[in-house]
Tab-separated table of N, CA and C in Angstrom:
chain	number	residue	atom	x	y	z
C	1	MET	N	0.666	-1.388	0.029
C	1	MET	CA	-0.191	0.076	0.220
C	1	MET	C	0.936	1.280	-0.041
C	2	THR	N	2.024	1.242	0.853
C	2	THR	CA	2.686	2.286	0.980
C	2	THR	C	3.699	2.612	-0.243
C	3	LYS	N	3.872	1.331	-1.086
C	3	LYS	CA	4.442	1.760	-2.364
C	3	LYS	C	3.741	2.231	-3.382
C	4	LEU	N	2.344	1.852	-3.377
C	4	LEU	CA	1.535	2.416	-4.438
C	4	LEU	C	1.139	3.799	-4.005
C	5	PHE	N	1.277	4.439	-2.904
C	5	PHE	CA	1.201	5.785	-2.526
C	5	PHE	C	2.385	6.576	-2.810
C	6	ALA	N	3.436	6.090	-2.716
C	6	ALA	CA	4.718	6.518	-3.074
C	6	ALA	C	4.941	6.617	-4.666
C	7	THR	N	4.267	5.736	-5.285
C	7	THR	CA	4.542	5.491	-7.010
C	7	THR	C	3.592	7.031	-7.369
C	8	ARG	N	2.400	6.864	-6.733
C	8	ARG	CA	1.406	8.235	-7.070
C	8	ARG	C	1.681	9.350	-6.704
C	9	LEU	N	2.464	9.583	-5.515
C	9	LEU	CA	3.157	10.784	-5.266
C	9	LEU	C	4.108	11.167	-6.058
C	10	ALA	N	4.999	10.455	-6.573
C	10	ALA	CA	5.986	10.725	-7.557
C	10	ALA	C	5.424	11.156	-8.988
C	11	LEU	N	4.450	10.622	-9.313
C	11	LEU	CA	3.840	10.752	-10.611
C	11	LEU	C	3.328	11.959	-10.561
C	12	ALA	N	2.510	12.475	-9.527
C	12	ALA	CA	2.035	13.631	-9.390
C	12	ALA	C	2.912	14.891	-9.203
C	13	ALA	N	3.912	14.534	-8.676
C	13	ALA	CA	5.191	15.552	-8.442
C	13	ALA	C	5.722	15.706	-9.833
C	14	THR	N	5.845	14.789	-10.819
C	14	THR	CA	6.616	14.820	-12.109
C	14	THR	C	5.684	15.701	-12.902
C	15	MET	N	4.020	15.633	-12.586
C	15	MET	CA	3.252	16.301	-13.658
C	15	MET	C	3.366	17.742	-12.982
C	16	MET	N	3.541	17.820	-11.809
C	16	MET	CA	3.225	19.461	-11.546
C	16	MET	C	4.740	20.140	-12.136
C	17	LEU	N	5.524	19.473	-12.450
C	17	LEU	CA	6.938	20.077	-12.646
C	17	LEU	C	6.906	20.085	-14.391
C	18	VAL	N	6.131	19.014	-15.037
C	18	VAL	CA	6.160	19.174	-16.503
C	18	VAL	C	5.340	20.314	-16.785
C	19	THR	N	3.976	20.330	-16.074
C	19	THR	CA	3.006	21.251	-16.832
C	19	THR	C	3.371	22.714	-17.038
C	20	PRO	N	4.074	23.410	-15.916
C	20	PRO	CA	4.628	24.716	-16.178
C	20	PRO	C	5.484	24.758	-17.506
C	21	ALA	N	6.287	23.784	-17.568
C	21	ALA	CA	7.084	23.805	-18.797
C	21	ALA	C	6.307	24.096	-20.095
C	22	ILE	N	5.468	23.302	-20.180
C	22	ILE	CA	4.809	22.862	-21.304
C	22	ILE	C	4.056	24.214	-21.799
C	23	SER	N	3.428	25.002	-20.630
C	23	SER	CA	2.647	25.989	-20.813
C	23	SER	C	3.514	27.121	-20.964
C	24	ALA	N	4.614	27.411	-20.640
C	24	ALA	CA	5.716	28.262	-20.774
C	24	ALA	C	5.980	28.163	-22.397
C	25	GLN	N	6.252	26.950	-22.917
C	25	GLN	CA	6.598	26.664	-24.403
C	25	GLN	C	5.614	27.113	-25.026
C	26	GLN	N	4.031	27.028	-24.820
C	26	GLN	CA	2.830	27.557	-25.602
C	26	GLN	C	2.701	29.179	-25.284
C	27	ASP	N	3.462	29.731	-24.396
C	27	ASP	CA	3.167	31.164	-24.264
C	27	ASP	C	4.386	32.015	-25.403
C	28	ASP	N	5.683	31.215	-25.571
C	28	ASP	CA	6.544	31.767	-26.388
C	28	ASP	C	5.918	31.723	-27.942
C	29	ALA	N	5.043	31.025	-28.063
C	29	ALA	CA	4.580	30.947	-29.636
C	29	ALA	C	3.349	32.082	-29.562
C	30	ALA	N	3.429	33.009	-29.397
C	30	ALA	CA	2.429	34.073	-29.369
C	30	ALA	C	2.094	34.423	-30.999
C	31	PRO	N	0.733	34.893	-31.190
C	31	PRO	CA	0.457	35.406	-32.402
C	31	PRO	C	1.275	36.546	-33.083
C	32	PRO	N	1.518	36.747	-34.364
C	32	PRO	CA	2.079	37.777	-34.660
C	32	PRO	C	1.567	39.216	-34.627
C	33	ALA	N	2.156	39.960	-34.410
C	33	ALA	CA	1.652	41.335	-34.269
C	33	ALA	C	1.001	41.815	-35.431
C	34	PRO	N	-0.473	42.478	-34.976
C	34	PRO	CA	-1.446	42.956	-36.448
C	34	PRO	C	-0.227	43.880	-37.165
C	35	LYS	N	-0.615	43.875	-38.198
C	35	LYS	CA	-0.054	44.758	-39.174
C	35	LYS	C	-0.490	46.097	-39.546
C	36	PRO	N	-0.280	47.131	-39.505
C	36	PRO	CA	-0.839	48.383	-39.925
C	36	PRO	C	-1.850	48.568	-41.030
C	37	GLY	N	-2.590	49.211	-40.974
C	37	GLY	CA	-3.658	49.191	-42.115
C	37	GLY	C	-3.144	50.072	-43.033
C	38	LYS	N	-3.700	49.826	-44.540
C	38	LYS	CA	-3.041	50.422	-45.595
C	38	LYS	C	-3.450	52.009	-45.099
C	39	PRO	N	-2.524	52.857	-45.968
C	39	PRO	CA	-2.768	54.644	-45.729
C	39	PRO	C	-3.841	54.843	-46.333
C	40	ILE	N	-4.154	56.215	-45.913
C	40	ILE	CA	-5.248	56.936	-46.355
C	40	ILE	C	-4.765	58.416	-46.440
C	41	ASN	N	-4.930	58.961	-47.676
C	41	ASN	CA	-4.422	60.323	-48.003
C	41	ASN	C	-5.695	61.272	-48.363
C	42	THR	N	-5.348	62.565	-48.513
C	42	THR	CA	-6.250	63.500	-49.060
C	42	THR	C	-6.557	62.830	-50.310
C	43	GLY	N	-7.990	62.802	-50.501
C	43	GLY	CA	-8.419	62.451	-51.973
C	43	GLY	C	-8.736	60.947	-52.198
C	44	ASP	N	-8.247	60.085	-51.329
C	44	ASP	CA	-8.525	58.919	-51.287
C	44	ASP	C	-10.008	58.579	-50.712
C	45	VAL	N	-10.536	57.579	-51.081
C	45	VAL	CA	-12.035	57.042	-50.860
C	45	VAL	C	-11.751	56.083	-49.705
C	46	LEU	N	-12.854	56.531	-48.487
C	46	LEU	CA	-13.164	55.717	-47.568
C	46	LEU	C	-14.552	54.883	-47.587
C	47	SER	N	-14.308	53.557	-47.097
C	47	SER	CA	-15.569	53.058	-47.540
C	47	SER	C	-15.795	51.946	-46.039
C	48	GLY	N	-17.315	52.028	-45.596
C	48	GLY	CA	-17.741	51.336	-44.575
C	48	GLY	C	-19.061	51.641	-44.111
C	49	GLU	N	-19.520	51.090	-43.036
C	49	GLU	CA	-20.741	51.099	-42.564
C	49	GLU	C	-21.221	52.481	-41.982
C	50	LEU	N	-22.076	53.218	-42.294
C	50	LEU	CA	-22.515	54.499	-41.503
C	50	LEU	C	-23.307	54.266	-40.365
C	51	ASN	N	-22.476	54.483	-39.355
C	51	ASN	CA	-23.450	54.382	-37.835
C	51	ASN	C	-23.607	56.042	-37.462
C	52	ALA	N	-24.856	56.321	-36.930
C	52	ALA	CA	-25.384	57.131	-35.963
C	52	ALA	C	-25.564	57.406	-34.640
C	53	MET	N	-25.232	58.266	-33.764
C	53	MET	CA	-25.035	58.205	-32.260
C	53	MET	C	-25.602	59.930	-31.927
C	54	LYS	N	-26.427	59.631	-30.736
C	54	LYS	CA	-26.945	61.232	-30.397
C	54	LYS	C	-25.886	61.258	-29.105
C	55	VAL	N	-25.102	62.577	-29.266
C	55	VAL	CA	-24.358	63.068	-28.462
C	55	VAL	C	-24.569	64.204	-27.842
C	56	ARG	N	-24.040	64.648	-26.586
C	56	ARG	CA	-24.392	66.243	-26.080
C	56	ARG	C	-23.317	66.893	-26.943
C	57	ASP	N	-23.625	68.143	-27.310
C	57	ASP	CA	-22.805	69.053	-28.096
C	57	ASP	C	-22.306	69.757	-26.820
C	58	VAL	N	-20.885	69.853	-26.479
C	58	VAL	CA	-20.408	70.767	-25.399
C	58	VAL	C	-20.541	72.213	-25.770
C	59	LYS	N	-20.478	72.693	-27.044
C	59	LYS	CA	-20.502	73.864	-27.584
C	59	LYS	C	-22.076	74.744	-27.754
C	60	ASN	N	-23.135	73.764	-27.386
C	60	ASN	CA	-24.101	74.277	-27.606
C	60	ASN	C	-25.341	73.832	-26.336
C	61	ALA	N	-24.480	74.186	-25.305
C	61	ALA	CA	-25.146	74.098	-23.746
C	61	ALA	C	-25.816	72.530	-24.005
C	62	GLY	N	-24.971	71.346	-24.192
C	62	GLY	CA	-25.637	70.164	-23.890
C	62	GLY	C	-26.768	69.662	-24.916
C	63	LYS	N	-27.103	70.500	-26.035
C	63	LYS	CA	-27.878	70.007	-26.803
C	63	LYS	C	-27.659	68.538	-27.235
C	64	ARG	N	-28.510	67.615	-27.804
C	64	ARG	CA	-28.273	66.699	-28.504
C	64	ARG	C	-28.289	66.482	-29.712
C	65	VAL	N	-27.227	66.131	-30.318
C	65	VAL	CA	-27.185	66.371	-31.866
C	65	VAL	C	-26.632	64.956	-32.318
C	66	ALA	N	-26.849	64.661	-33.661
C	66	ALA	CA	-26.545	63.500	-34.187
C	66	ALA	C	-24.884	63.654	-34.722
C	67	MET	N	-24.343	62.355	-34.191
C	67	MET	CA	-22.670	62.268	-34.627
C	67	MET	C	-22.874	60.986	-35.720
C	68	TYR	N	-22.275	61.447	-36.654
C	68	TYR	CA	-21.993	60.057	-37.881
C	68	TYR	C	-20.505	59.391	-37.758
C	69	GLN	N	-20.408	58.362	-38.030
C	69	GLN	CA	-18.920	57.381	-37.976
C	69	GLN	C	-19.215	56.279	-38.993
C	70	ILE	N	-18.014	56.015	-39.579
C	70	ILE	CA	-18.018	55.194	-40.541
C	70	ILE	C	-16.920	53.833	-39.676
C	71	THR	N	-17.156	52.808	-39.904
C	71	THR	CA	-16.639	51.825	-39.443
C	71	THR	C	-15.868	51.125	-40.664
C	72	SER	N	-14.771	51.095	-40.712
C	72	SER	CA	-13.967	50.515	-41.916
C	72	SER	C	-12.880	49.587	-41.524
C	73	GLU	N	-11.909	49.230	-42.347
C	73	GLU	CA	-10.651	48.429	-41.984
C	73	GLU	C	-9.675	49.328	-41.392
C	74	PRO	N	-8.780	48.843	-40.872
C	74	PRO	CA	-7.587	49.779	-40.312
C	74	PRO	C	-7.168	50.781	-41.183
C	75	ARG	N	-6.996	51.880	-41.088
C	75	ARG	CA	-6.031	52.884	-42.079
C	75	ARG	C	-4.990	53.407	-41.393
C	76	ARG	N	-3.816	53.646	-41.967
C	76	ARG	CA	-2.880	54.793	-41.374
C	76	ARG	C	-3.185	56.344	-41.873
C	77	LEU	N	-2.819	56.975	-41.177
C	77	LEU	CA	-3.219	58.438	-41.559
C	77	LEU	C	-1.827	59.007	-41.901
C	78	PRO	N	-1.729	59.937	-42.567
C	78	PRO	CA	-0.416	60.340	-43.104
C	78	PRO	C	0.265	61.281	-41.935
C	79	ALA	N	1.395	61.173	-41.787
C	79	ALA	CA	2.064	61.878	-40.943
C	79	ALA	C	1.786	63.399	-40.601
C	80	PRO	N	1.730	64.058	-39.485
C	80	PRO	CA	2.282	63.385	-38.323
C	80	PRO	C	1.281	62.665	-37.265
C	81	ASN	N	-0.111	62.369	-38.172
C	81	ASN	CA	-0.997	61.384	-37.008
C	81	ASN	C	-0.718	59.848	-37.361
C	82	GLY	N	0.023	59.482	-38.347
C	82	GLY	CA	0.276	58.220	-38.268
C	82	GLY	C	-0.693	57.293	-37.884
C	83	LEU	N	-0.497	56.407	-36.828
C	83	LEU	CA	-1.189	55.440	-36.304
C	83	LEU	C	-2.411	55.718	-35.291
C	84	CYS	N	-2.145	56.653	-34.902
C	84	CYS	CA	-3.064	57.567	-33.794
C	84	CYS	C	-3.080	56.939	-32.565
C	85	ASN	N	-1.916	56.346	-32.195
C	85	ASN	CA	-1.484	55.553	-31.188
C	85	ASN	C	-1.933	54.285	-31.074
C	86	LEU	N	-2.250	53.787	-32.050
C	86	LEU	CA	-2.804	52.354	-32.007
C	86	LEU	C	-2.078	51.384	-32.994
C	87	GLU	N	-2.269	50.171	-32.673
C	87	GLU	CA	-1.213	49.270	-33.478
C	87	GLU	C	-1.330	48.922	-34.952
C	88	THR	N	-2.731	48.985	-35.407
C	88	THR	CA	-2.790	48.920	-36.496
C	88	THR	C	-3.650	50.233	-37.418
C	89	GLY	N	-3.988	51.354	-36.703
C	89	GLY	CA	-4.564	52.503	-37.281
C	89	GLY	C	-5.843	52.647	-36.812
C	90	PRO	N	-6.800	53.595	-36.959
C	90	PRO	CA	-7.880	53.656	-36.729
C	90	PRO	C	-8.891	52.985	-37.335
C	91	GLU	N	-9.965	52.496	-36.928
C	91	GLU	CA	-10.983	51.711	-37.557
C	91	GLU	C	-12.389	52.478	-37.653
C	92	THR	N	-12.400	53.323	-36.856
C	92	THR	CA	-13.622	54.209	-36.705
C	92	THR	C	-13.257	55.764	-37.015
C	93	PHE	N	-14.243	56.176	-37.833
C	93	PHE	CA	-14.117	57.778	-38.551
C	93	PHE	C	-15.125	58.440	-38.314
C	94	GLN	N	-14.984	59.619	-37.372
C	94	GLN	CA	-16.316	60.255	-37.269
C	94	GLN	C	-16.324	61.402	-38.349
C	95	LEU	N	-17.428	61.651	-39.216
C	95	LEU	CA	-17.637	62.374	-39.993
C	95	LEU	C	-18.240	63.688	-39.614
C	96	VAL	N	-17.645	64.922	-39.525
C	96	VAL	CA	-17.826	66.356	-39.011
C	96	VAL	C	-18.955	66.643	-40.002
C	97	THR	N	-20.066	67.239	-39.713
C	97	THR	CA	-21.053	67.877	-40.795
C	97	THR	C	-20.874	69.105	-40.586
C	98	SER	N	-20.609	69.840	-41.819
C	98	SER	CA	-20.388	71.484	-41.643
C	98	SER	C	-21.632	72.184	-42.247
C	99	SER	N	-22.790	71.318	-42.443
C	99	SER	CA	-24.107	72.011	-42.896
C	99	SER	C	-24.887	71.309	-42.644
C	100	ASP	N	-26.235	71.605	-42.318
C	100	ASP	CA	-27.594	70.976	-42.391
C	100	ASP	C	-27.629	70.087	-43.288
C	101	ALA	N	-27.267	70.376	-44.427
C	101	ALA	CA	-27.476	69.684	-46.108
C	101	ALA	C	-26.820	68.275	-45.727
C	102	GLN	N	-25.471	68.343	-45.327
C	102	GLN	CA	-24.611	67.291	-45.073
C	102	GLN	C	-25.245	66.348	-44.155
C	103	ALA	N	-25.766	66.793	-43.083
C	103	ALA	CA	-26.438	66.004	-41.793
C	103	ALA	C	-27.486	65.155	-42.500
C	104	THR	N	-28.536	66.004	-43.317
C	104	THR	CA	-29.491	65.331	-44.041
C	104	THR	C	-29.179	64.604	-45.090
C	105	GLN	N	-28.021	64.842	-45.580
C	105	GLN	CA	-27.720	63.617	-46.786
C	105	GLN	C	-27.093	62.615	-45.906
C	106	LEU	N	-26.362	62.598	-44.898
C	106	LEU	CA	-26.095	61.100	-44.012
C	106	LEU	C	-27.402	60.427	-43.341
C	107	LYS	N	-27.914	61.253	-43.061
C	107	LYS	CA	-29.383	60.462	-42.321
C	107	LYS	C	-29.815	59.378	-43.180
C	108	SER	N	-30.252	59.596	-44.121
C	108	SER	CA	-30.603	58.530	-45.219
C	108	SER	C	-29.458	57.193	-45.227
C	109	PHE	N	-28.262	57.270	-45.185
C	109	PHE	CA	-27.655	56.047	-45.396
C	109	PHE	C	-27.071	55.734	-43.998
C	110	VAL	N	-27.677	55.881	-42.874
C	110	VAL	CA	-27.493	55.313	-41.650
C	110	VAL	C	-27.696	53.710	-41.677
C	111	GLY	N	-26.682	52.978	-41.154
C	111	GLY	CA	-26.938	51.486	-41.390
C	111	GLY	C	-26.642	50.858	-42.514
C	112	LYS	N	-25.908	51.477	-43.623
C	112	LYS	CA	-25.710	51.362	-45.128
C	112	LYS	C	-24.109	51.302	-45.117
C	113	GLU	N	-23.856	50.679	-46.104
C	113	GLU	CA	-22.282	50.854	-46.733
C	113	GLU	C	-22.186	51.997	-47.455
C	114	ILE	N	-21.272	52.893	-47.151
C	114	ILE	CA	-21.077	54.058	-47.813
C	114	ILE	C	-19.585	54.564	-48.326
C	115	SER	N	-19.718	55.495	-49.299
C	115	SER	CA	-18.128	55.614	-49.578
C	115	SER	C	-17.964	57.325	-49.320
C	116	VAL	N	-16.924	57.859	-48.817
C	116	VAL	CA	-16.865	59.448	-49.000
C	116	VAL	C	-15.180	59.342	-49.375
C	117	LYS	N	-15.111	60.637	-50.019
C	117	LYS	CA	-14.083	61.011	-50.627
C	117	LYS	C	-13.298	62.015	-49.355
C	118	VAL	N	-12.049	61.671	-48.997
C	118	VAL	CA	-11.430	62.340	-47.651
C	118	VAL	C	-10.823	63.443	-48.577
C	119	ASP	N	-10.813	64.672	-47.677
C	119	ASP	CA	-10.345	65.911	-48.127
C	119	ASP	C	-9.571	66.503	-47.026
C	120	GLU	N	-9.668	66.165	-45.655
C	120	GLU	CA	-9.296	66.421	-44.400
C	120	GLU	C	-9.299	65.538	-43.192
C	121	VAL	N	-8.310	64.599	-42.739
C	121	VAL	CA	-8.383	63.724	-41.651
C	121	VAL	C	-7.287	63.607	-40.525
C	122	ALA	N	-7.924	63.588	-39.367
C	122	ALA	CA	-7.066	63.818	-38.293
C	122	ALA	C	-7.015	62.582	-37.132
C	123	CYS	N	-6.472	62.238	-36.454
C	123	CYS	CA	-6.631	61.715	-35.176
C	123	CYS	C	-7.621	62.330	-34.048
C	124	ALA	N	-8.487	61.593	-33.394
C	124	ALA	CA	-9.133	62.284	-32.577
C	124	ALA	C	-8.612	62.949	-31.265
C	125	SER	N	-8.829	64.116	-30.991
C	125	SER	CA	-8.001	64.588	-29.930
C	125	SER	C	-9.110	65.429	-28.981
C	126	ASP	N	-10.157	65.766	-29.019
C	126	ASP	CA	-11.012	66.517	-28.253
C	126	ASP	C	-12.042	65.485	-27.402
C	127	PRO	N	-12.006	65.960	-26.303
C	127	PRO	CA	-12.785	64.993	-25.343
C	127	PRO	C	-14.466	64.925	-25.827
C	128	GLY	N	-15.008	63.946	-25.816
C	128	GLY	CA	-16.141	63.539	-26.183
C	128	GLY	C	-16.242	63.152	-27.649
C	129	GLN	N	-15.206	62.810	-28.342
C	129	GLN	CA	-15.247	62.299	-29.911
C	129	GLN	C	-15.362	60.646	-29.463
C	130	MET	N	-16.241	60.185	-30.278
C	130	MET	CA	-16.379	58.693	-30.098
C	130	MET	C	-15.587	57.763	-31.075
C	131	SER	N	-14.782	58.710	-31.817
C	131	SER	CA	-14.171	57.870	-32.951
C	131	SER	C	-12.731	57.932	-32.924
C	132	GLU	N	-11.975	57.052	-33.306
C	132	GLU	CA	-10.479	57.183	-33.365
C	132	GLU	C	-10.036	58.216	-34.210
C	133	ALA	N	-10.499	58.482	-35.516
C	133	ALA	CA	-10.271	59.424	-36.155
C	133	ALA	C	-11.269	60.465	-36.580
C	134	VAL	N	-11.190	61.652	-37.131
C	134	VAL	CA	-11.859	62.726	-37.262
C	134	VAL	C	-11.691	63.009	-38.703
C	135	ILE	N	-12.828	62.671	-39.634
C	135	ILE	CA	-13.043	63.424	-41.139
C	135	ILE	C	-13.676	64.768	-41.142
C	136	THR	N	-12.754	66.028	-41.064
C	136	THR	CA	-13.349	67.361	-40.982
C	136	THR	C	-14.083	67.762	-42.338
C	137	LYS	N	-13.474	67.455	-43.498
C	137	LYS	CA	-14.019	67.861	-44.853
C	137	LYS	C	-14.039	66.513	-45.602
C	138	TRP	N	-15.134	66.231	-46.117
C	138	TRP	CA	-15.307	65.309	-47.019
C	138	TRP	C	-16.626	65.096	-47.879
C	139	SER	N	-16.695	64.662	-48.895
C	139	SER	CA	-17.770	64.587	-49.989
C	139	SER	C	-18.231	63.175	-50.102
C	140	LEU	N	-19.505	62.866	-50.209
C	140	LEU	CA	-20.125	61.534	-50.468
C	140	LEU	C	-19.743	61.242	-51.994
C	141	VAL	N	-19.334	60.181	-51.966
C	141	VAL	CA	-19.211	59.257	-53.451
C	141	VAL	C	-20.444	58.517	-53.876
C	142	LYS	N	-20.995	58.895	-54.707
C	142	LYS	CA	-22.003	58.335	-55.420
C	142	LYS	C	-21.782	56.623	-56.025
C	143	LYS	N	-22.447	55.534	-55.381
C	143	LYS	CA	-22.026	54.604	-56.194
C	143	LYS	C	-22.920	54.191	-57.541
C	144	GLN	N	-22.026	53.672	-58.401
C	144	GLN	CA	-22.843	53.460	-59.680
C	144	GLN	C	-23.473	52.107	-59.745
């Protein structure tokens, strides 16, 4: 009986020593780092799903306004913005509307795939921005 107990104890001790070594080997094979997205420059077209959110406008005494955002593949911004302190670049882009006409134009495309020509883009920096990057000047590209 004692010999059987000693054999099991030795087997358990061996397993405890081997298991951390096996898990350490598995940790060394970490997945490769994600690749940065392709670059987006002035004049390029950005495509993705259009989302709308109601946010409080800090400039208009907390009035709720619509904020529009495109969710796309990761993209690199031109220098000095680069990757916006992200590994792959931003995937969400806020579309800043400069007129009621632009806001009305976007409202009909919420939840759908759209394309916009980017004229000015930068990393998000102001408090309250819900996207990783902001497109301040843009125009809607008509699909054929």
